[in-house]
Coordinates of C-alpha atoms in Angstrom, one line a residue:
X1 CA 20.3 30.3 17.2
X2 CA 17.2 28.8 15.4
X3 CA 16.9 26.6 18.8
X4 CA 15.8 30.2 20.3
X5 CA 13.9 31.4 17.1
X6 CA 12.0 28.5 17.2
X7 CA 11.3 29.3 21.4
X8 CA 10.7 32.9 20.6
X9 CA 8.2 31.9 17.6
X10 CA 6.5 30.1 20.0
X11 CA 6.2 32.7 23.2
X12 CA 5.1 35.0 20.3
X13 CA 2.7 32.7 18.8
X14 CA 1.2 31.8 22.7
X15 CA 0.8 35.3 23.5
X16 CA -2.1 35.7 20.7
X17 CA -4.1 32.4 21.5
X18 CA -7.0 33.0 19.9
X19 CA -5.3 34.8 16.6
X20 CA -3.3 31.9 16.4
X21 CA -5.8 29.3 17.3
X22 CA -8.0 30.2 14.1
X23 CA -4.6 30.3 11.7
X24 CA -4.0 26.6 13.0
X25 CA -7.7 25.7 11.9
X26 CA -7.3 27.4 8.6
X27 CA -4.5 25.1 8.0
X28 CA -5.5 22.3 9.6
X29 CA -9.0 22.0 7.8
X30 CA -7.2 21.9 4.2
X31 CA -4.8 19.1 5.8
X32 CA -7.2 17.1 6.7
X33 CA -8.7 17.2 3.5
X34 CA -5.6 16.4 2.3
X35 CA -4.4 13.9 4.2
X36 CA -7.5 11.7 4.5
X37 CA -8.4 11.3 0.7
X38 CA -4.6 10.8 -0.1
X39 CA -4.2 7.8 2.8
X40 CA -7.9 6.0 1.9
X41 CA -6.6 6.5 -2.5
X42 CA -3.4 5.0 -1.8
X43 CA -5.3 2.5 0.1
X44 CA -7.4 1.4 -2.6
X45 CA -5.0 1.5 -5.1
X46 CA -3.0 -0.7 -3.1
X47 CA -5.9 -3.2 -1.9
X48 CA -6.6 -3.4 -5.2
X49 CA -2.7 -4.1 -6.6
X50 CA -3.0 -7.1 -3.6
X51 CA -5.8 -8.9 -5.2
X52 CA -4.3 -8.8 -8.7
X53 CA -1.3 -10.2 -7.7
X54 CA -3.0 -12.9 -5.6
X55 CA -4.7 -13.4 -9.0
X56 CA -1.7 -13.8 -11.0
X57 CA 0.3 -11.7 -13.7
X58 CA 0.3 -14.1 -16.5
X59 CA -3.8 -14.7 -16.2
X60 CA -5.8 -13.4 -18.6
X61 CA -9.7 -12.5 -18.2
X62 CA -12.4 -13.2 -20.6
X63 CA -15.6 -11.8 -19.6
X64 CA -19.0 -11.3 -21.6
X65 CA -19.3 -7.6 -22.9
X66 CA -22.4 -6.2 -20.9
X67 CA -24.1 -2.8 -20.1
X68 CA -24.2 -1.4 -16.4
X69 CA -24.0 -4.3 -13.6
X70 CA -22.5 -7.6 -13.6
X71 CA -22.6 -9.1 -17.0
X72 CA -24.9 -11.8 -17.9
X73 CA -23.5 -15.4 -18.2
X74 CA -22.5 -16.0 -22.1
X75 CA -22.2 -19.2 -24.2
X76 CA -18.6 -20.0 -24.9
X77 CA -17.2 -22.8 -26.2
X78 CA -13.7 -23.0 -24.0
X79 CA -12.0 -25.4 -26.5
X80 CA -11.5 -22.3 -29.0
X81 CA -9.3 -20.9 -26.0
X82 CA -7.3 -23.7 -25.3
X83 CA -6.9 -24.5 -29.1
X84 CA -4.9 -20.8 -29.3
X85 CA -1.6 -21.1 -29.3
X86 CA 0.6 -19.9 -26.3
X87 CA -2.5 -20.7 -24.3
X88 CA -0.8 -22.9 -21.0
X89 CA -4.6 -23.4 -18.9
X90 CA -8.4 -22.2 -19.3
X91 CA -10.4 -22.0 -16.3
X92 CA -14.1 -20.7 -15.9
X93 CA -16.4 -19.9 -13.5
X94 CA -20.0 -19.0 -13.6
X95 CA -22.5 -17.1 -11.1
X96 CA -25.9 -17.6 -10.9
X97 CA -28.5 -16.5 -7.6
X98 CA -30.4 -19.7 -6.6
X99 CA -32.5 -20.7 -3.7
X100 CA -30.4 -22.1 -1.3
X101 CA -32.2 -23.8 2.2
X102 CA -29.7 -24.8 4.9
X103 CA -31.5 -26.8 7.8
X104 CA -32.1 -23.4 10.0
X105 CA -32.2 -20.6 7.0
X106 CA -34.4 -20.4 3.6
X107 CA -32.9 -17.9 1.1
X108 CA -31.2 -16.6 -2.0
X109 CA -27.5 -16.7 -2.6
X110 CA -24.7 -16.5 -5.4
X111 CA -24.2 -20.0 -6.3
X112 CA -20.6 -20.0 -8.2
X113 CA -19.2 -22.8 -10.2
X114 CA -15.3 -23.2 -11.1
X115 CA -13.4 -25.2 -13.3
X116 CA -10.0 -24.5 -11.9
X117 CA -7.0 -24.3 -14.0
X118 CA -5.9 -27.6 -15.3
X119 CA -2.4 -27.6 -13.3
X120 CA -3.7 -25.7 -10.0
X121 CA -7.0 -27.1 -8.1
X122 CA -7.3 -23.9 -6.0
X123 CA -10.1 -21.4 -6.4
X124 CA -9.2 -17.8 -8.4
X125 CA -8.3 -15.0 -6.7
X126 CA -6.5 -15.7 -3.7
X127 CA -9.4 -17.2 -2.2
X128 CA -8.4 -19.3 1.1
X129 CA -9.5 -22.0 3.2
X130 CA -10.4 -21.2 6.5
X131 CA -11.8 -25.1 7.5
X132 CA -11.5 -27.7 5.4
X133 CA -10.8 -28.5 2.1
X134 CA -11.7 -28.1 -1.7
X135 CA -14.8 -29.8 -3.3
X136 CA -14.1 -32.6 -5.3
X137 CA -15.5 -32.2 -9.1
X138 CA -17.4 -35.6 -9.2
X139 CA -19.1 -35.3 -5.7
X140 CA -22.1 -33.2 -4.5
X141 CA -19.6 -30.9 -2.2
X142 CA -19.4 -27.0 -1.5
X143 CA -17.1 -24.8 -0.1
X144 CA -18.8 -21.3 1.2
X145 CA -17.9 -17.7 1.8
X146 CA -17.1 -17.0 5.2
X147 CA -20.2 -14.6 5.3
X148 CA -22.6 -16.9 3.9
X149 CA -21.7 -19.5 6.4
X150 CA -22.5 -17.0 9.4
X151 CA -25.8 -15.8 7.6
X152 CA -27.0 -19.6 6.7
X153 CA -25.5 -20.9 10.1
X154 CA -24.3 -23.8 8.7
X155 CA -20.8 -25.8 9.9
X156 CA -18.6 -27.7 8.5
X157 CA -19.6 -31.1 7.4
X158 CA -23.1 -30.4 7.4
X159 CA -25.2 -30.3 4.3
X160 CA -27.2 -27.4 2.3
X161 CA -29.8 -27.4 0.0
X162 CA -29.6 -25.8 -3.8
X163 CA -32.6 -26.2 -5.5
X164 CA -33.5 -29.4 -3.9
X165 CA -30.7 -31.2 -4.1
X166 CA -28.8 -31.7 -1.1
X167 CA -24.6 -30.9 -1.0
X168 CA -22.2 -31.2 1.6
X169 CA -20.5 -28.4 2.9
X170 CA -16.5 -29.7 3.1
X171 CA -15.0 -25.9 3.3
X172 CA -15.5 -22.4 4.6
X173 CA -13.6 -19.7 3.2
X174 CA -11.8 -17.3 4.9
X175 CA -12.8 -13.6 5.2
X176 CA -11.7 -11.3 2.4
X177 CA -13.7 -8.0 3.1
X178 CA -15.5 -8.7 -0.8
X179 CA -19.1 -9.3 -0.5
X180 CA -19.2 -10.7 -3.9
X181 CA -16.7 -13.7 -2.1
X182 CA -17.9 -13.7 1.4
X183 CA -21.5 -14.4 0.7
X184 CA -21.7 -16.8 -2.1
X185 CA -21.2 -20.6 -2.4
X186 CA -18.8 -22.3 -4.8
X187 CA -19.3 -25.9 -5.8
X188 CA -17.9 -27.4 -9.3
X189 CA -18.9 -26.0 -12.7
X190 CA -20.4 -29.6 -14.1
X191 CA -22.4 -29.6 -11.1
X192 CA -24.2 -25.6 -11.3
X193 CA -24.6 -26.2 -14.7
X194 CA -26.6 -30.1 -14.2
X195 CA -28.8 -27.4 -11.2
X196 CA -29.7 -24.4 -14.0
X197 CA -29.8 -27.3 -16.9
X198 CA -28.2 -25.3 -19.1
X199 CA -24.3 -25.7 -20.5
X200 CA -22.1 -23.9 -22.1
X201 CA -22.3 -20.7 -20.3
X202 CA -19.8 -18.5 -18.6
X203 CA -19.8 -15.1 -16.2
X204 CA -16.1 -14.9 -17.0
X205 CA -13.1 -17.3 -18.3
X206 CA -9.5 -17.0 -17.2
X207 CA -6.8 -17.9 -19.6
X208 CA -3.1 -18.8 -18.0
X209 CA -0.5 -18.0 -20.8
X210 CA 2.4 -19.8 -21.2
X211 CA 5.7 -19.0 -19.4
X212 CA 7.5 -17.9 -22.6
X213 CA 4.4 -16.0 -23.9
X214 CA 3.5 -12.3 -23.3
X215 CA -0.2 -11.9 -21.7
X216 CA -0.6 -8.8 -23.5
X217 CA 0.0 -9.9 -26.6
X218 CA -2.2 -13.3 -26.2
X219 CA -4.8 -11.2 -25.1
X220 CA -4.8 -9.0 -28.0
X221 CA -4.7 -12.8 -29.8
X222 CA -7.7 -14.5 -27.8
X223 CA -9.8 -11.2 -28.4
X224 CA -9.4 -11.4 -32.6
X225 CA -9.9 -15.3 -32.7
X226 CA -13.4 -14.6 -30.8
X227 CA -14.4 -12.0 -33.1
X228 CA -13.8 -14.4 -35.9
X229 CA -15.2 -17.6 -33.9
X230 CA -18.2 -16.6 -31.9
X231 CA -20.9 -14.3 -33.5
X232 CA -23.4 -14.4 -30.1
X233 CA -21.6 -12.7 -27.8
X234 CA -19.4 -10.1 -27.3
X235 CA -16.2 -10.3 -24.7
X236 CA -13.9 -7.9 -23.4
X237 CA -10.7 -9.2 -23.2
X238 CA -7.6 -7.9 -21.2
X239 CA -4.5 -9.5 -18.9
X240 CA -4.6 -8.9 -15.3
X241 CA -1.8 -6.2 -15.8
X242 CA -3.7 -4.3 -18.1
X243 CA -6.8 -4.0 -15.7
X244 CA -4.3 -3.3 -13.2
X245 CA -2.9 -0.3 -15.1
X246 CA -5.6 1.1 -15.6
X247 CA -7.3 0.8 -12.2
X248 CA -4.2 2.4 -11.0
X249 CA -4.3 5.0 -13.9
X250 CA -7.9 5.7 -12.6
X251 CA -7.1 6.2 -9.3
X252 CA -3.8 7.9 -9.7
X253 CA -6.1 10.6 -11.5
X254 CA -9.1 11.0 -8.8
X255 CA -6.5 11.4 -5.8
X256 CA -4.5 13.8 -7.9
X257 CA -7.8 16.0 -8.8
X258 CA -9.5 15.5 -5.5
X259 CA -5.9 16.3 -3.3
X260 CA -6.0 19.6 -5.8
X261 CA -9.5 20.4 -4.5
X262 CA -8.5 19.7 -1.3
X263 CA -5.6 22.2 -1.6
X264 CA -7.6 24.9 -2.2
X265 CA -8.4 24.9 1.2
X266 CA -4.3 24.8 2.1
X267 CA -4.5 28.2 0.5
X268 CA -6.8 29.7 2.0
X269 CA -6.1 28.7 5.0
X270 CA -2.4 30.2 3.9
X271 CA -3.8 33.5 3.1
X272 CA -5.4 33.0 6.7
X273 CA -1.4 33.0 7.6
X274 CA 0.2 35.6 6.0
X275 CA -2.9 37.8 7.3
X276 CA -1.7 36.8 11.2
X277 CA 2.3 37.7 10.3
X278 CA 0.7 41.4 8.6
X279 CA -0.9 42.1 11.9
X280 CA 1.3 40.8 14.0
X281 CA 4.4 42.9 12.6
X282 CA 1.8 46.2 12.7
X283 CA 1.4 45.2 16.7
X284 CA 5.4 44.4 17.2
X285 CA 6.4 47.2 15.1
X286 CA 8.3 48.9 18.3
X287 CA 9.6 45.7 19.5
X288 CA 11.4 45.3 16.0
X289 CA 12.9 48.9 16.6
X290 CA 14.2 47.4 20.0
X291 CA 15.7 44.6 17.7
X292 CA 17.7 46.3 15.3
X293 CA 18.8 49.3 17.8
X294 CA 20.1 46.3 19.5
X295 CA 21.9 45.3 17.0
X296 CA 19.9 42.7 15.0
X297 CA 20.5 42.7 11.2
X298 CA 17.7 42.6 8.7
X299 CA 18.6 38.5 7.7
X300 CA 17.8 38.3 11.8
X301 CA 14.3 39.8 11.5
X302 CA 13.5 38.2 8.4
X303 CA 14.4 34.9 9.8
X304 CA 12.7 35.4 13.0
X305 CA 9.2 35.8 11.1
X306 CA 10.0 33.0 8.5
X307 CA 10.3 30.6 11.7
X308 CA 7.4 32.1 13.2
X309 CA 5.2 31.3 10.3
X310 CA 6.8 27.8 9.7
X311 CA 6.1 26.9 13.3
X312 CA 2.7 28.1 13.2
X313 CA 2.0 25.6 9.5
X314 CA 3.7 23.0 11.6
X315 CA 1.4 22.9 14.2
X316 CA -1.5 23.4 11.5
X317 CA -0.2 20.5 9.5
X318 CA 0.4 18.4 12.7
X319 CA -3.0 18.8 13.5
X320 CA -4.9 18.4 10.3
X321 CA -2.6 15.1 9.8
X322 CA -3.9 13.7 13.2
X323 CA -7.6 14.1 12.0
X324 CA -7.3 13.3 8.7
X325 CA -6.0 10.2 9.8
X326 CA -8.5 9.8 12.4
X327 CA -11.0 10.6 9.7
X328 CA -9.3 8.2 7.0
X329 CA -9.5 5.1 10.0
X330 CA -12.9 6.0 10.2
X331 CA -14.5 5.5 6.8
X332 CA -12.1 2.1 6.5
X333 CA -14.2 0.9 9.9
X334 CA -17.1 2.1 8.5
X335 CA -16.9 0.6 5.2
X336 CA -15.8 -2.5 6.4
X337 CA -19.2 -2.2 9.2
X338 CA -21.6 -1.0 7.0
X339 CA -20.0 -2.1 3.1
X340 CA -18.5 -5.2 4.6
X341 CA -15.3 -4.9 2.2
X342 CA -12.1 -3.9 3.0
X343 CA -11.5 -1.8 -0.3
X344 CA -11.5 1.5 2.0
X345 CA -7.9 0.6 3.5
X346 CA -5.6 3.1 4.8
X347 CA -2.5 3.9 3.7
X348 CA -1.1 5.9 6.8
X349 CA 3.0 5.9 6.5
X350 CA 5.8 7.4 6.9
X351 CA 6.0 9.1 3.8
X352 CA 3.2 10.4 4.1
X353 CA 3.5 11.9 7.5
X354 CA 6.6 13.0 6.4
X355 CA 5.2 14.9 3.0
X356 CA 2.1 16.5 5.1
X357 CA 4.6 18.4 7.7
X358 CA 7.2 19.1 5.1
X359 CA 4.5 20.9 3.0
X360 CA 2.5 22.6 6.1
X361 CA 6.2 23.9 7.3
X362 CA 7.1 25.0 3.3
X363 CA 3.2 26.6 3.2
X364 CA 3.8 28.2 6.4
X365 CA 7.3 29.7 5.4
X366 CA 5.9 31.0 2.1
X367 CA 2.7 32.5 3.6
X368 CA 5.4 34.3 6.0
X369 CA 7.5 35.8 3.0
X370 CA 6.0 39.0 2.3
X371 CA 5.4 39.9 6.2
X372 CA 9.1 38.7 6.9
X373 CA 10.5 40.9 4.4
X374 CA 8.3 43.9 5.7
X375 CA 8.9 43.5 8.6
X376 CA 12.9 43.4 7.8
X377 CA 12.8 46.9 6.0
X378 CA 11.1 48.8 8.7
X379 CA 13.6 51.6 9.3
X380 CA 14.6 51.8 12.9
X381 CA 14.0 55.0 14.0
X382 CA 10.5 55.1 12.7
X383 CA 9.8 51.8 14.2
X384 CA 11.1 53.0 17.8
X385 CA 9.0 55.9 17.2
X386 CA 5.9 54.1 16.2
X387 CA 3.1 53.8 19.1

């Protein structure tokens, strides 16, 4: 029986193309809306979960308190972080723009020295080789960005100038979609700060905690022993979980308030609906009186417009989901084009899908109510009469 509701629904809906053509875009438009700020959030949120996790859960970040902008390097003596108890490693790494000279290409880059983590050599964040290996502490050796190889043209095993003094390029990174990673140059921290003659400074210092210790907790520790140990500076302390809840938190929030501006267009565009069922029950008035001297019961009726209207959010939803999708796929190529990062990923799944049709359907069948239920009381004879 629904198998021919469904049919019927849709000889009905076909017979009124252009009627039903404009309800689909009313529904389709506040899909979209829907659909691509939810997948390219979710995205985010998760692209941003990924680096955190390549980063580590029991790392904790130190980083110089600063206005707008990427904080200025700040002195910090690295032994009072080691000296706190709990406190398993202390790596650091600084940033500095320098004039770098490879032997086709003169510029500017982001020079970045790291002291790694006294029981792991490899670079923070998940960073990977592409060619190569890591530079060696004592030597004159640099490892670049994948994007600052390409814009330098330099290879493997051929050297690069920082301030005038020559280094050897011995790795190239591989890609990460980060422009702060892709274009910039790593070398050892002894060696950026004998180029910029100054010591003691830091753009940010990450603390490994202990396996038996809580990073929370520690942090909370490492921020009151600087207060109390370094007057110069301020630092923000927090664990990578913390900064990981509450970039999630963040983001949770904006998708949740920009999907509810997004819906407003859903209800419009169901208002749009339940317009479409009122006129059509006005035009198939007599048909109805066919239906119940027939012998169709009002649950029939009722159920025959309740498909009608699902079928036609369906379709809306169906369609909305395939642009919004488009759209979402869109401003990830774009952003990854234009941005060069791969922040604006797309989180396009089966839950999703599954949510956007379930809702259109449930929109539909609730836009359909009223008319359904009108359309189920009509009396028979006056409907048979009716002209």
């Amino acid at each position: 029986m629904l198998r021919d509701l469904a049919l019927l629904a849709l000889k009905n809906i076909m017979a009124r193309k252009a009627r039903s053509a404009l309800t689909l875009i009313g529904i389709a438009i506040g899909m979209t809306a829907v659909v691509a700020l939810i997948s390219l959030s979710v995205g985010a949120q998760r692209a941003i979960e990924r680096q955190f996790a390549k980063l580590g859960a029991d790392v904790i970040l130190v980083v110089p308190a600063g206005g707008l902008g990427e904080p200025r390097p700040a002195q910090l003596d690295l032994a009072i972080l080691k000296s706190i108890p709990g406190v398993r490693s202390v790596g650091a790494v600084r940033r500095e723009i320098l004039s770098v000279k490879s032997a086709a290409t003169p510029g500017f880059l982001a020079v970045v020295g790291v002291r790694s983590f006294d029981d792991d050599a490899r670079l923070f964040g998940g960073l990977e080789l592409a060619q190569g290996r890591l530079f060696l502490p004592d030597r004159d050796e640099v490892v670049l960005g994948e994007g600052a190889a390409r814009d330098f043209r330099v290879a493997l095993g051929e050297s690069i100038t920082i301030q005038d003094r020559a280094f050897h390029v011995v790795g190239i990174l591989q890609r990460t979609g980060n422009d702060q990673d892709d274009y910039a140059l790593y070398l050892a921290f002894e060696k950026l700060e004998e180029l910029v003659d100054a010591k003691g400074l830091i753009s940010l210092a990450l603390v490994r905690a202990a396996p038996e210790q809580d990073p929370t907790a520690l942090a909370h520790e490492i921020q009151r022993v600087l207060r109390e140990s370094v007057t110069e500076h301020e630092f923000v302390v927090q664990s990578s979980k913390q900064l990981s809840d509450l970039v999630s938190g963040v983001l949770t929030v904006l998708r949740w308030t920009l999907g509810a501006i997004a819906g407003i267009s859903l209800i419009v565009g169901g208002i749009g609906l339940a317009n479409t069922m009122l006129m059509a029950i006005v035009e198939r008035t007599h048909e109805i009186g066919i239906l119940k001297a027939l012998g169709a019961r009002r649950d029939h009726i009722l159920v025959l417009f309740l498909v009608e209207s699902g079928v036609l959010g369906l379709l809306g939803g169906l369609a909305g989901l395939l642009v919004g999708g488009a759209i979402a796929h869109s401003v990830a190529v774009a952003a990854h084009q234009f941005l060069r990062t791969d922040l604006f990923s797309v989180a396009f799944d089966g839950a999703l899908i599954f949510g956007a049709l379930s809702f259109s359907v449930l929109l539909g069948m609730l836009a359909g109510v009223w008319p359904a239920w009108r359309a189920a009381r009509l009396d028979p004879v006056e409907a048979l009469r009716y002209e």
